[in-house]
Structure formats: C-alpha cells, structure tokens
Amino acid sequence: TQLLEQSPQFLSIQEGENLTVYCNSSSVFSSLQWYRQEPGEGPVLLVTVVTGGEVKKLKRLTFQFGDARKDSSLHITAAQPGDTGLYLCAGEVQGAQKLVFGQGTRLTINP
Amino acid sequence: KAGVTQTPRYLIKTRGQQVTLSCSPISGHRSVSWYQQTPGQGLQFLFEYFSETQRNKGNFPGRFSGRQFSNSRSEMNVSTLELGDSALYLCASSPRDRGRVTEAFFGQGTRLTVV
C-alpha cells in the first residue's frame, strides 16, 4: 500500500494547456515537498509547504497544501515543453523526520 | 556550495558479484539517505544514516547495507547481485537540523545494470 498516492500517473498534453497533479494520503504530514526529475538525473526540490492551506507559487507552478495536511496539488498554467519530467511529491512523516515518496506523475508537454 | 556527488555514474556488474556505491553529501549535511528507483516500483527508501548511525531502514533484504563515515560521506553495498537489482540508486543529503523540515537534496544517481 502506497502511503502517498499521486494522480494521474501519466499525463500528456499540448503546450499552452493547464494541468493539475494530485498527491493524497490518509496520513498527516509535518511538511510536503514537490520534486521534479529529468531522465538520468536525480530529483530536484521545487517547493516545501508546511502550513495547512498554504499556497506557494513558482512562476507558472502553484502548489497547495491541504487544510488537514494530508494532501497537496500542483497546478501548472500554460504548460511548456520544458515542464516535461517526472513530478514527485514527498511527505515528511510526523515525528519521524522521514520522507515518503509518491509514485510520481510522468508529465509530457507536446509542442 | 557543491551539491551531492555520487560515484560512479554508471556500473555494469554480473549476477553474484557485489558492488559499492559512494555518496558525498552537501557540506554541513549530516544525514544521508539512499533510495532505489525502478520504473515499476518508483522511489523506494533503502536506509538513512545520521552521524555514522543508521536511523531508518526500508524493506530491503540484508544484501543491501550501508555505512557513513565521520566526514558524513556514505557508501552503499549490495552483495550477491541479482538481475532485479538493476536500478538507479540515488543518494540524498539533508541538514537534519532540529526544528527544521526534512528536505532531500539528491545526487545524480548511479545507474547499476546487472547482467
């Protein structure tokens, strides 16, 4: 059983479209992070959200942490081919200082 | 500040052999975690070391082991390699400061192929 469920697992859309990726759990997390990984490379940290209901923006990317700190979403506006990659969410288990990762969402933006 | 460095980047081994992978964390980071990444299973946690002590361990057989040195550098060893051990092995370092959220800074990984 995956502690963090990401959906969708695969997403292929055209350049300019908007999209949302979800990360859900029945567990409460101290913090939640989003990473982006390109082929043959390690994941790169995009953002960390800590407070329930928190919203952070990174250019065209908007990250939201659920009020109950059990879920998160990543919204990309006007997607570009450079956004292509594997997006991973990771939750910090309360009291354990340990990260658990979702299975990832493989995003492809077609020109 | 230099990032996390993993060596080697690529490795080809034969079934039954053993392999040692190396990771140098970001300067000042005391925690090093290892992950196995495969297309089917995603990112699977192997173990974490902090100040030379294993703090957390994932569900992997005893063939997978690791250690951390006093300078925080870490090594991971896999003995009696199996075809299913072919994967991208990622190392991540974290500051692990008290009161600070845990964030992972990953190296580029070691691509291990077992033939």
JSON list of C-alpha atoms in Angstrom, two decimals:
[
{"chain": "A", "resi": 1, "resn": "THR", "atom": "CA", "xyz": [0.00, 0.00, 0.00]},
{"chain": "A", "resi": 2, "resn": "GLN", "atom": "CA", "xyz": [1.40, 3.35, -1.09]},
{"chain": "A", "resi": 3, "resn": "LEU", "atom": "CA", "xyz": [1.32, 5.90, 1.70]},
{"chain": "A", "resi": 4, "resn": "LEU", "atom": "CA", "xyz": [1.17, 8.74, -0.82]},
{"chain": "A", "resi": 5, "resn": "GLU", "atom": "CA", "xyz": [-0.97, 8.31, -3.91]},
{"chain": "A", "resi": 6, "resn": "GLN", "atom": "CA", "xyz": [-0.27, 10.51, -6.88]},
{"chain": "A", "resi": 7, "resn": "SER", "atom": "CA", "xyz": [-2.65, 11.01, -9.78]},
{"chain": "A", "resi": 8, "resn": "PRO", "atom": "CA", "xyz": [-2.57, 10.83, -12.61]},
{"chain": "A", "resi": 9, "resn": "GLN", "atom": "CA", "xyz": [0.43, 8.57, -13.10]},
{"chain": "A", "resi": 10, "resn": "PHE", "atom": "CA", "xyz": [0.84, 9.68, -16.71]},
{"chain": "A", "resi": 11, "resn": "LEU", "atom": "CA", "xyz": [-0.25, 12.90, -18.38]},
{"chain": "A", "resi": 12, "resn": "SER", "atom": "CA", "xyz": [0.39, 14.04, -21.92]},
{"chain": "A", "resi": 13, "resn": "ILE", "atom": "CA", "xyz": [-0.98, 17.42, -23.01]},
{"chain": "A", "resi": 14, "resn": "GLN", "atom": "CA", "xyz": [-0.37, 20.14, -25.56]},
{"chain": "A", "resi": 15, "resn": "GLU", "atom": "CA", "xyz": [1.74, 23.22, -24.97]},
{"chain": "A", "resi": 16, "resn": "GLY", "atom": "CA", "xyz": [-0.32, 26.05, -23.53]},
{"chain": "A", "resi": 17, "resn": "GLU", "atom": "CA", "xyz": [-2.81, 23.88, -21.65]},
{"chain": "A", "resi": 18, "resn": "ASN", "atom": "CA", "xyz": [-3.26, 23.89, -17.87]},
{"chain": "A", "resi": 19, "resn": "LEU", "atom": "CA", "xyz": [-2.96, 20.83, -15.66]},
{"chain": "A", "resi": 20, "resn": "THR", "atom": "CA", "xyz": [-3.22, 19.71, -12.06]},
{"chain": "A", "resi": 21, "resn": "VAL", "atom": "CA", "xyz": [-1.43, 16.85, -10.34]},
{"chain": "A", "resi": 22, "resn": "TYR", "atom": "CA", "xyz": [-2.69, 15.47, -7.04]},
{"chain": "A", "resi": 23, "resn": "CYS", "atom": "CA", "xyz": [-0.97, 13.89, -4.08]},
{"chain": "A", "resi": 24, "resn": "ASN", "atom": "CA", "xyz": [-3.24, 12.23, -1.50]},
{"chain": "A", "resi": 25, "resn": "SER", "atom": "CA", "xyz": [-2.85, 10.32, 1.75]},
{"chain": "A", "resi": 26, "resn": "SER", "atom": "CA", "xyz": [-4.79, 9.28, 4.80]},
{"chain": "A", "resi": 27, "resn": "SER", "atom": "CA", "xyz": [-1.81, 10.32, 6.94]},
{"chain": "A", "resi": 28, "resn": "VAL", "atom": "CA", "xyz": [-0.95, 13.76, 8.28]},
{"chain": "A", "resi": 29, "resn": "PHE", "atom": "CA", "xyz": [2.42, 15.16, 7.32]},
{"chain": "A", "resi": 30, "resn": "SER", "atom": "CA", "xyz": [4.62, 17.76, 9.00]},
{"chain": "A", "resi": 31, "resn": "SER", "atom": "CA", "xyz": [5.56, 19.08, 5.59]},
{"chain": "A", "resi": 32, "resn": "LEU", "atom": "CA", "xyz": [5.17, 18.16, 1.97]},
{"chain": "A", "resi": 33, "resn": "GLN", "atom": "CA", "xyz": [7.57, 18.67, -0.86]},
{"chain": "A", "resi": 34, "resn": "TRP", "atom": "CA", "xyz": [7.43, 18.52, -4.63]},
{"chain": "A", "resi": 35, "resn": "TYR", "atom": "CA", "xyz": [10.36, 17.40, -6.74]},
{"chain": "A", "resi": 36, "resn": "ARG", "atom": "CA", "xyz": [10.95, 17.30, -10.48]},
{"chain": "A", "resi": 37, "resn": "GLN", "atom": "CA", "xyz": [13.17, 14.68, -12.06]},
{"chain": "A", "resi": 38, "resn": "GLU", "atom": "CA", "xyz": [14.54, 14.58, -15.59]},
{"chain": "A", "resi": 39, "resn": "PRO", "atom": "CA", "xyz": [15.73, 11.34, -17.24]},
{"chain": "A", "resi": 40, "resn": "GLY", "atom": "CA", "xyz": [19.08, 10.13, -15.91]},
{"chain": "A", "resi": 41, "resn": "GLU", "atom": "CA", "xyz": [19.19, 12.75, -13.17]},
{"chain": "A", "resi": 42, "resn": "GLY", "atom": "CA", "xyz": [18.24, 12.92, -9.51]},
{"chain": "A", "resi": 43, "resn": "PRO", "atom": "CA", "xyz": [15.06, 14.66, -8.32]},
{"chain": "A", "resi": 44, "resn": "VAL", "atom": "CA", "xyz": [15.35, 18.40, -7.74]},
{"chain": "A", "resi": 45, "resn": "LEU", "atom": "CA", "xyz": [13.41, 20.06, -4.93]},
{"chain": "A", "resi": 46, "resn": "LEU", "atom": "CA", "xyz": [10.85, 22.57, -6.23]},
{"chain": "A", "resi": 47, "resn": "VAL", "atom": "CA", "xyz": [8.99, 23.64, -3.11]},
{"chain": "A", "resi": 48, "resn": "THR", "atom": "CA", "xyz": [8.22, 22.79, 0.51]},
{"chain": "A", "resi": 49, "resn": "VAL", "atom": "CA", "xyz": [4.84, 23.52, 2.10]},
{"chain": "A", "resi": 50, "resn": "VAL", "atom": "CA", "xyz": [4.41, 23.35, 5.84]},
{"chain": "A", "resi": 51, "resn": "THR", "atom": "CA", "xyz": [1.17, 25.01, 6.94]},
{"chain": "A", "resi": 52, "resn": "GLY", "atom": "CA", "xyz": [-2.28, 23.56, 6.23]},
{"chain": "A", "resi": 53, "resn": "GLY", "atom": "CA", "xyz": [-3.92, 25.59, 3.45]},
{"chain": "A", "resi": 54, "resn": "GLU", "atom": "CA", "xyz": [-0.60, 27.07, 2.37]},
{"chain": "A", "resi": 55, "resn": "VAL", "atom": "CA", "xyz": [-0.25, 28.13, -1.27]},
{"chain": "A", "resi": 56, "resn": "LYS", "atom": "CA", "xyz": [3.11, 28.76, -2.92]},
{"chain": "A", "resi": 57, "resn": "LYS", "atom": "CA", "xyz": [3.80, 29.98, -6.43]},
{"chain": "A", "resi": 58, "resn": "LEU", "atom": "CA", "xyz": [6.87, 29.35, -8.53]},
{"chain": "A", "resi": 59, "resn": "LYS", "atom": "CA", "xyz": [6.40, 31.20, -11.84]},
{"chain": "A", "resi": 60, "resn": "ARG", "atom": "CA", "xyz": [3.67, 29.19, -13.63]},
{"chain": "A", "resi": 61, "resn": "LEU", "atom": "CA", "xyz": [3.56, 26.49, -10.93]},
{"chain": "A", "resi": 62, "resn": "THR", "atom": "CA", "xyz": [1.16, 26.75, -7.98]},
{"chain": "A", "resi": 63, "resn": "PHE", "atom": "CA", "xyz": [1.45, 24.38, -5.04]},
{"chain": "A", "resi": 64, "resn": "GLN", "atom": "CA", "xyz": [-1.19, 23.93, -2.37]},
{"chain": "A", "resi": 65, "resn": "PHE", "atom": "CA", "xyz": [-1.13, 22.01, 0.90]},
{"chain": "A", "resi": 66, "resn": "GLY", "atom": "CA", "xyz": [-4.50, 20.72, 2.09]},
{"chain": "A", "resi": 67, "resn": "ASP", "atom": "CA", "xyz": [-6.06, 22.21, 5.21]},
{"chain": "A", "resi": 68, "resn": "ALA", "atom": "CA", "xyz": [-5.67, 18.92, 7.06]},
{"chain": "A", "resi": 69, "resn": "ARG", "atom": "CA", "xyz": [-2.09, 18.45, 5.80]},
{"chain": "A", "resi": 70, "resn": "LYS", "atom": "CA", "xyz": [-2.99, 15.13, 4.18]},
{"chain": "A", "resi": 71, "resn": "ASP", "atom": "CA", "xyz": [-2.95, 16.14, 0.53]},
{"chain": "A", "resi": 72, "resn": "SER", "atom": "CA", "xyz": [-1.41, 18.53, -1.93]},
{"chain": "A", "resi": 73, "resn": "SER", "atom": "CA", "xyz": [-1.77, 19.66, -5.50]},
{"chain": "A", "resi": 74, "resn": "LEU", "atom": "CA", "xyz": [0.48, 21.07, -8.17]},
{"chain": "A", "resi": 75, "resn": "HIS", "atom": "CA", "xyz": [-1.11, 23.25, -10.86]},
{"chain": "A", "resi": 76, "resn": "ILE", "atom": "CA", "xyz": [0.77, 24.31, -13.96]},
{"chain": "A", "resi": 77, "resn": "THR", "atom": "CA", "xyz": [-0.56, 27.16, -16.06]},
{"chain": "A", "resi": 78, "resn": "ALA", "atom": "CA", "xyz": [0.20, 27.39, -19.77]},
{"chain": "A", "resi": 79, "resn": "ALA", "atom": "CA", "xyz": [2.43, 24.31, -19.78]},
{"chain": "A", "resi": 80, "resn": "GLN", "atom": "CA", "xyz": [5.61, 24.40, -21.86]},
{"chain": "A", "resi": 81, "resn": "PRO", "atom": "CA", "xyz": [7.77, 21.57, -23.25]},
{"chain": "A", "resi": 82, "resn": "GLY", "atom": "CA", "xyz": [10.40, 22.44, -20.64]},
{"chain": "A", "resi": 83, "resn": "ASP", "atom": "CA", "xyz": [7.93, 21.33, -17.94]},
{"chain": "A", "resi": 84, "resn": "THR", "atom": "CA", "xyz": [8.24, 17.74, -19.15]},
{"chain": "A", "resi": 85, "resn": "GLY", "atom": "CA", "xyz": [9.52, 15.40, -16.46]},
{"chain": "A", "resi": 86, "resn": "LEU", "atom": "CA", "xyz": [8.63, 13.17, -13.52]},
{"chain": "A", "resi": 87, "resn": "TYR", "atom": "CA", "xyz": [6.96, 15.06, -10.68]},
{"chain": "A", "resi": 88, "resn": "LEU", "atom": "CA", "xyz": [7.25, 13.51, -7.23]},
{"chain": "A", "resi": 89, "resn": "CYS", "atom": "CA", "xyz": [5.55, 14.51, -4.03]},
{"chain": "A", "resi": 90, "resn": "ALA", "atom": "CA", "xyz": [7.11, 13.58, -0.70]},
{"chain": "A", "resi": 91, "resn": "GLY", "atom": "CA", "xyz": [5.63, 13.85, 2.75]},
{"chain": "A", "resi": 92, "resn": "GLU", "atom": "CA", "xyz": [7.55, 14.17, 5.98]},
{"chain": "A", "resi": 93, "resn": "VAL", "atom": "CA", "xyz": [6.16, 11.68, 8.48]},
{"chain": "A", "resi": 94, "resn": "GLN", "atom": "CA", "xyz": [5.24, 13.47, 11.70]},
{"chain": "A", "resi": 95, "resn": "GLY", "atom": "CA", "xyz": [7.79, 12.95, 14.43]},
{"chain": "A", "resi": 96, "resn": "ALA", "atom": "CA", "xyz": [9.97, 10.67, 12.31]},
{"chain": "A", "resi": 97, "resn": "GLN", "atom": "CA", "xyz": [11.94, 13.15, 10.17]},
{"chain": "A", "resi": 98, "resn": "LYS", "atom": "CA", "xyz": [11.49, 10.66, 7.36]},
{"chain": "A", "resi": 99, "resn": "LEU", "atom": "CA", "xyz": [10.29, 11.30, 3.83]},
{"chain": "A", "resi": 100, "resn": "VAL", "atom": "CA", "xyz": [7.87, 9.05, 1.98]},
{"chain": "A", "resi": 101, "resn": "PHE", "atom": "CA", "xyz": [7.54, 9.49, -1.76]},
{"chain": "A", "resi": 102, "resn": "GLY", "atom": "CA", "xyz": [4.61, 9.10, -4.09]},
{"chain": "A", "resi": 103, "resn": "GLN", "atom": "CA", "xyz": [4.93, 7.00, -7.24]},
{"chain": "A", "resi": 104, "resn": "GLY", "atom": "CA", "xyz": [5.28, 10.09, -9.38]},
{"chain": "A", "resi": 105, "resn": "THR", "atom": "CA", "xyz": [3.45, 11.68, -12.29]},
{"chain": "A", "resi": 106, "resn": "ARG", "atom": "CA", "xyz": [5.16, 11.46, -15.64]},
{"chain": "A", "resi": 107, "resn": "LEU", "atom": "CA", "xyz": [4.27, 14.64, -17.49]},
{"chain": "A", "resi": 108, "resn": "THR", "atom": "CA", "xyz": [4.83, 15.17, -21.21]},
{"chain": "A", "resi": 109, "resn": "ILE", "atom": "CA", "xyz": [4.16, 18.52, -22.83]},
{"chain": "A", "resi": 110, "resn": "ASN", "atom": "CA", "xyz": [3.91, 18.29, -26.60]},
{"chain": "A", "resi": 111, "resn": "PRO", "atom": "CA", "xyz": [4.92, 21.30, -28.72]},
{"chain": "B", "resi": 1, "resn": "LYS", "atom": "CA", "xyz": [28.14, 25.13, -2.24]},
{"chain": "B", "resi": 2, "resn": "ALA", "atom": "CA", "xyz": [28.84, 21.88, -4.07]},
{"chain": "B", "resi": 3, "resn": "GLY", "atom": "CA", "xyz": [25.91, 19.51, -4.47]},
{"chain": "B", "resi": 4, "resn": "VAL", "atom": "CA", "xyz": [25.61, 15.84, -3.65]},
{"chain": "B", "resi": 5, "resn": "THR", "atom": "CA", "xyz": [28.16, 13.78, -5.55]},
{"chain": "B", "resi": 6, "resn": "GLN", "atom": "CA", "xyz": [27.65, 10.13, -6.39]},
{"chain": "B", "resi": 7, "resn": "THR", "atom": "CA", "xyz": [30.22, 7.84, -7.92]},
{"chain": "B", "resi": 8, "resn": "PRO", "atom": "CA", "xyz": [30.31, 6.06, -10.21]},
{"chain": "B", "resi": 9, "resn": "ARG", "atom": "CA", "xyz": [27.55, 7.34, -12.54]},
{"chain": "B", "resi": 10, "resn": "TYR", "atom": "CA", "xyz": [27.23, 4.05, -14.40]},
{"chain": "B", "resi": 11, "resn": "LEU", "atom": "CA", "xyz": [28.11, 0.50, -13.47]},
{"chain": "B", "resi": 12, "resn": "ILE", "atom": "CA", "xyz": [27.66, -2.89, -15.10]},
{"chain": "B", "resi": 13, "resn": "LYS", "atom": "CA", "xyz": [28.03, -5.97, -12.92]},
{"chain": "B", "resi": 14, "resn": "THR", "atom": "CA", "xyz": [27.42, -9.69, -13.28]},
{"chain": "B", "resi": 15, "resn": "ARG", "atom": "CA", "xyz": [24.96, -11.68, -11.21]},
{"chain": "B", "resi": 16, "resn": "GLY", "atom": "CA", "xyz": [26.52, -12.87, -7.97]},
{"chain": "B", "resi": 17, "resn": "GLN", "atom": "CA", "xyz": [29.05, -10.06, -7.77]},
{"chain": "B", "resi": 18, "resn": "GLN", "atom": "CA", "xyz": [28.99, -7.31, -5.19]},
{"chain": "B", "resi": 19, "resn": "VAL", "atom": "CA", "xyz": [29.08, -3.56, -5.67]},
{"chain": "B", "resi": 20, "resn": "THR", "atom": "CA", "xyz": [29.89, -0.48, -3.60]},
{"chain": "B", "resi": 21, "resn": "LEU", "atom": "CA", "xyz": [28.43, 2.92, -4.38]},
{"chain": "B", "resi": 22, "resn": "SER", "atom": "CA", "xyz": [29.70, 6.16, -2.93]},
{"chain": "B", "resi": 23, "resn": "CYS", "atom": "CA", "xyz": [27.99, 9.40, -1.93]},
{"chain": "B", "resi": 24, "resn": "SER", "atom": "CA", "xyz": [29.46, 12.70, -0.76]},
{"chain": "B", "resi": 25, "resn": "PRO", "atom": "CA", "xyz": [26.76, 14.91, 0.81]},
{"chain": "B", "resi": 26, "resn": "ILE", "atom": "CA", "xyz": [26.48, 18.67, 0.73]},
{"chain": "B", "resi": 27, "resn": "SER", "atom": "CA", "xyz": [28.97, 20.20, 3.13]},
{"chain": "B", "resi": 28, "resn": "GLY", "atom": "CA", "xyz": [27.40, 20.53, 6.57]},
{"chain": "B", "resi": 29, "resn": "HIS", "atom": "CA", "xyz": [24.66, 17.97, 5.94]},
{"chain": "B", "resi": 30, "resn": "ARG", "atom": "CA", "xyz": [24.80, 15.16, 8.45]},
{"chain": "B", "resi": 31, "resn": "SER", "atom": "CA", "xyz": [22.04, 12.94, 7.12]},
{"chain": "B", "resi": 32, "resn": "VAL", "atom": "CA", "xyz": [22.43, 10.72, 4.07]},
{"chain": "B", "resi": 33, "resn": "SER", "atom": "CA", "xyz": [19.61, 8.60, 2.68]},
{"chain": "B", "resi": 34, "resn": "TRP", "atom": "CA", "xyz": [19.70, 6.02, -0.08]},
{"chain": "B", "resi": 35, "resn": "TYR", "atom": "CA", "xyz": [16.89, 5.19, -2.50]},
{"chain": "B", "resi": 36, "resn": "GLN", "atom": "CA", "xyz": [16.37, 2.65, -5.25]},
{"chain": "B", "resi": 37, "resn": "GLN", "atom": "CA", "xyz": [14.41, 3.83, -8.26]},
{"chain": "B", "resi": 38, "resn": "THR", "atom": "CA", "xyz": [12.93, 1.49, -10.86]},
{"chain": "B", "resi": 39, "resn": "PRO", "atom": "CA", "xyz": [10.21, 2.11, -13.46]},
{"chain": "B", "resi": 40, "resn": "GLY", "atom": "CA", "xyz": [7.87, -0.37, -11.81]},
{"chain": "B", "resi": 41, "resn": "GLN", "atom": "CA", "xyz": [8.34, 0.43, -8.13]},
{"chain": "B", "resi": 42, "resn": "GLY", "atom": "CA", "xyz": [9.19, 4.12, -8.18]},
{"chain": "B", "resi": 43, "resn": "LEU", "atom": "CA", "xyz": [11.42, 5.57, -5.48]},
{"chain": "B", "resi": 44, "resn": "GLN", "atom": "CA", "xyz": [11.97, 3.06, -2.68]},
{"chain": "B", "resi": 45, "resn": "PHE", "atom": "CA", "xyz": [13.69, 4.05, 0.57]},
{"chain": "B", "resi": 46, "resn": "LEU", "atom": "CA", "xyz": [16.69, 1.89, 1.48]},
{"chain": "B", "resi": 47, "resn": "PHE", "atom": "CA", "xyz": [18.16, 3.44, 4.63]},
{"chain": "B", "resi": 48, "resn": "GLU", "atom": "CA", "xyz": [19.26, 6.65, 6.28]},
{"chain": "B", "resi": 49, "resn": "TYR", "atom": "CA", "xyz": [22.43, 7.42, 8.16]},
{"chain": "B", "resi": 50, "resn": "PHE", "atom": "CA", "xyz": [22.97, 10.26, 10.59]},
{"chain": "B", "resi": 51, "resn": "SER", "atom": "CA", "xyz": [26.24, 10.84, 12.41]},
{"chain": "B", "resi": 52, "resn": "GLU", "atom": "CA", "xyz": [27.51, 7.40, 11.37]},
{"chain": "B", "resi": 53, "resn": "THR", "atom": "CA", "xyz": [24.42, 5.62, 12.75]},
{"chain": "B", "resi": 54, "resn": "GLN", "atom": "CA", "xyz": [21.64, 4.01, 10.76]},
{"chain": "B", "resi": 55, "resn": "ARG", "atom": "CA", "xyz": [18.46, 5.83, 11.81]},
{"chain": "B", "resi": 56, "resn": "ASN", "atom": "CA", "xyz": [15.84, 4.44, 9.44]},
{"chain": "B", "resi": 57, "resn": "LYS", "atom": "CA", "xyz": [15.67, 1.35, 7.28]},
{"chain": "B", "resi": 58, "resn": "GLY", "atom": "CA", "xyz": [13.38, 0.33, 4.42]},
{"chain": "B", "resi": 59, "resn": "ASN", "atom": "CA", "xyz": [12.14, -3.12, 3.45]},
{"chain": "B", "resi": 60, "resn": "PHE", "atom": "CA", "xyz": [15.12, -4.46, 1.59]},
{"chain": "B", "resi": 61, "resn": "PRO", "atom": "CA", "xyz": [16.98, -7.75, 2.14]},
{"chain": "B", "resi": 62, "resn": "GLY", "atom": "CA", "xyz": [20.18, -7.91, 4.15]},
{"chain": "B", "resi": 63, "resn": "ARG", "atom": "CA", "xyz": [22.20, -7.98, 0.91]},
{"chain": "B", "resi": 64, "resn": "PHE", "atom": "CA", "xyz": [21.77, -4.20, 0.94]},
{"chain": "B", "resi": 65, "resn": "SER", "atom": "CA", "xyz": [23.92, -2.48, 3.52]},
{"chain": "B", "resi": 66, "resn": "GLY", "atom": "CA", "xyz": [25.49, 0.87, 4.08]},
{"chain": "B", "resi": 67, "resn": "ARG", "atom": "CA", "xyz": [27.70, 2.91, 6.28]},
{"chain": "B", "resi": 68, "resn": "GLN", "atom": "CA", "xyz": [28.59, 6.52, 6.97]},
{"chain": "B", "resi": 69, "resn": "PHE", "atom": "CA", "xyz": [31.98, 7.91, 7.79]},
{"chain": "B", "resi": 70, "resn": "SER", "atom": "CA", "xyz": [32.92, 10.65, 10.24]},
{"chain": "B", "resi": 71, "resn": "ASN", "atom": "CA", "xyz": [33.05, 13.19, 7.39]},
{"chain": "B", "resi": 72, "resn": "SER", "atom": "CA", "xyz": [29.40, 12.27, 6.52]},
{"chain": "B", "resi": 73, "resn": "ARG", "atom": "CA", "xyz": [30.38, 10.54, 3.29]},
{"chain": "B", "resi": 74, "resn": "SER", "atom": "CA", "xyz": [28.40, 7.36, 2.80]},
{"chain": "B", "resi": 75, "resn": "GLU", "atom": "CA", "xyz": [28.77, 4.09, 0.96]},
{"chain": "B", "resi": 76, "resn": "MET", "atom": "CA", "xyz": [26.16, 1.56, -0.02]},
{"chain": "B", "resi": 77, "resn": "ASN", "atom": "CA", "xyz": [26.98, -2.07, -0.68]},
{"chain": "B", "resi": 78, "resn": "VAL", "atom": "CA", "xyz": [24.95, -4.72, -2.45]},
{"chain": "B", "resi": 79, "resn": "SER", "atom": "CA", "xyz": [26.20, -8.29, -2.25]},
{"chain": "B", "resi": 80, "resn": "THR", "atom": "CA", "xyz": [25.28, -11.29, -4.39]},
{"chain": "B", "resi": 81, "resn": "LEU", "atom": "CA", "xyz": [23.74, -9.15, -7.08]},
{"chain": "B", "resi": 82, "resn": "GLU", "atom": "CA", "xyz": [20.53, -10.25, -8.76]},
{"chain": "B", "resi": 83, "resn": "LEU", "atom": "CA", "xyz": [19.07, -9.14, -12.09]},
{"chain": "B", "resi": 84, "resn": "GLY", "atom": "CA", "xyz": [16.31, -7.35, -10.19]},
{"chain": "B", "resi": 85, "resn": "ASP", "atom": "CA", "xyz": [18.85, -5.08, -8.52]},
{"chain": "B", "resi": 86, "resn": "SER", "atom": "CA", "xyz": [19.26, -3.19, -11.78]},
{"chain": "B", "resi": 87, "resn": "ALA", "atom": "CA", "xyz": [18.10, 0.32, -10.96]},
{"chain": "B", "resi": 88, "resn": "LEU", "atom": "CA", "xyz": [19.03, 3.93, -10.45]},
{"chain": "B", "resi": 89, "resn": "TYR", "atom": "CA", "xyz": [20.44, 4.30, -6.94]},
{"chain": "B", "resi": 90, "resn": "LEU", "atom": "CA", "xyz": [20.00, 7.77, -5.52]},
{"chain": "B", "resi": 91, "resn": "CYS", "atom": "CA", "xyz": [21.64, 9.34, -2.55]},
{"chain": "B", "resi": 92, "resn": "ALA", "atom": "CA", "xyz": [20.14, 12.36, -0.81]},
{"chain": "B", "resi": 93, "resn": "SER", "atom": "CA", "xyz": [21.56, 14.54, 1.91]},
{"chain": "B", "resi": 94, "resn": "SER", "atom": "CA", "xyz": [19.63, 16.61, 4.44]},
{"chain": "B", "resi": 95, "resn": "PRO", "atom": "CA", "xyz": [20.70, 19.12, 7.07]},
{"chain": "B", "resi": 96, "resn": "ARG", "atom": "CA", "xyz": [18.54, 17.31, 9.65]},
{"chain": "B", "resi": 97, "resn": "ASP", "atom": "CA", "xyz": [18.67, 20.33, 11.95]},
{"chain": "B", "resi": 98, "resn": "ARG", "atom": "CA", "xyz": [16.32, 20.15, 14.91]},
{"chain": "B", "resi": 99, "resn": "GLY", "atom": "CA", "xyz": [13.17, 22.14, 14.26]},
{"chain": "B", "resi": 100, "resn": "ARG", "atom": "CA", "xyz": [13.77, 22.28, 10.53]},
{"chain": "B", "resi": 101, "resn": "VAL", "atom": "CA", "xyz": [11.71, 20.40, 7.98]},
{"chain": "B", "resi": 102, "resn": "THR", "atom": "CA", "xyz": [13.36, 17.47, 6.27]},
{"chain": "B", "resi": 103, "resn": "GLU", "atom": "CA", "xyz": [14.26, 18.29, 2.68]},
{"chain": "B", "resi": 104, "resn": "ALA", "atom": "CA", "xyz": [16.22, 15.97, 0.45]},
{"chain": "B", "resi": 105, "resn": "PHE", "atom": "CA", "xyz": [18.92, 17.13, -1.92]},
{"chain": "B", "resi": 106, "resn": "PHE", "atom": "CA", "xyz": [19.67, 14.40, -4.40]},
{"chain": "B", "resi": 107, "resn": "GLY", "atom": "CA", "xyz": [22.74, 13.42, -6.32]},
{"chain": "B", "resi": 108, "resn": "GLN", "atom": "CA", "xyz": [22.60, 12.44, -9.97]},
{"chain": "B", "resi": 109, "resn": "GLY", "atom": "CA", "xyz": [22.45, 8.78, -9.09]},
{"chain": "B", "resi": 110, "resn": "THR", "atom": "CA", "xyz": [24.35, 5.65, -10.02]},
{"chain": "B", "resi": 111, "resn": "ARG", "atom": "CA", "xyz": [22.80, 3.59, -12.81]},
{"chain": "B", "resi": 112, "resn": "LEU", "atom": "CA", "xyz": [23.50, -0.05, -11.95]},
{"chain": "B", "resi": 113, "resn": "THR", "atom": "CA", "xyz": [22.92, -2.73, -14.56]},
{"chain": "B", "resi": 114, "resn": "VAL", "atom": "CA", "xyz": [23.20, -6.38, -13.54]},
{"chain": "B", "resi": 115, "resn": "VAL", "atom": "CA", "xyz": [23.69, -8.84, -16.38]}
]
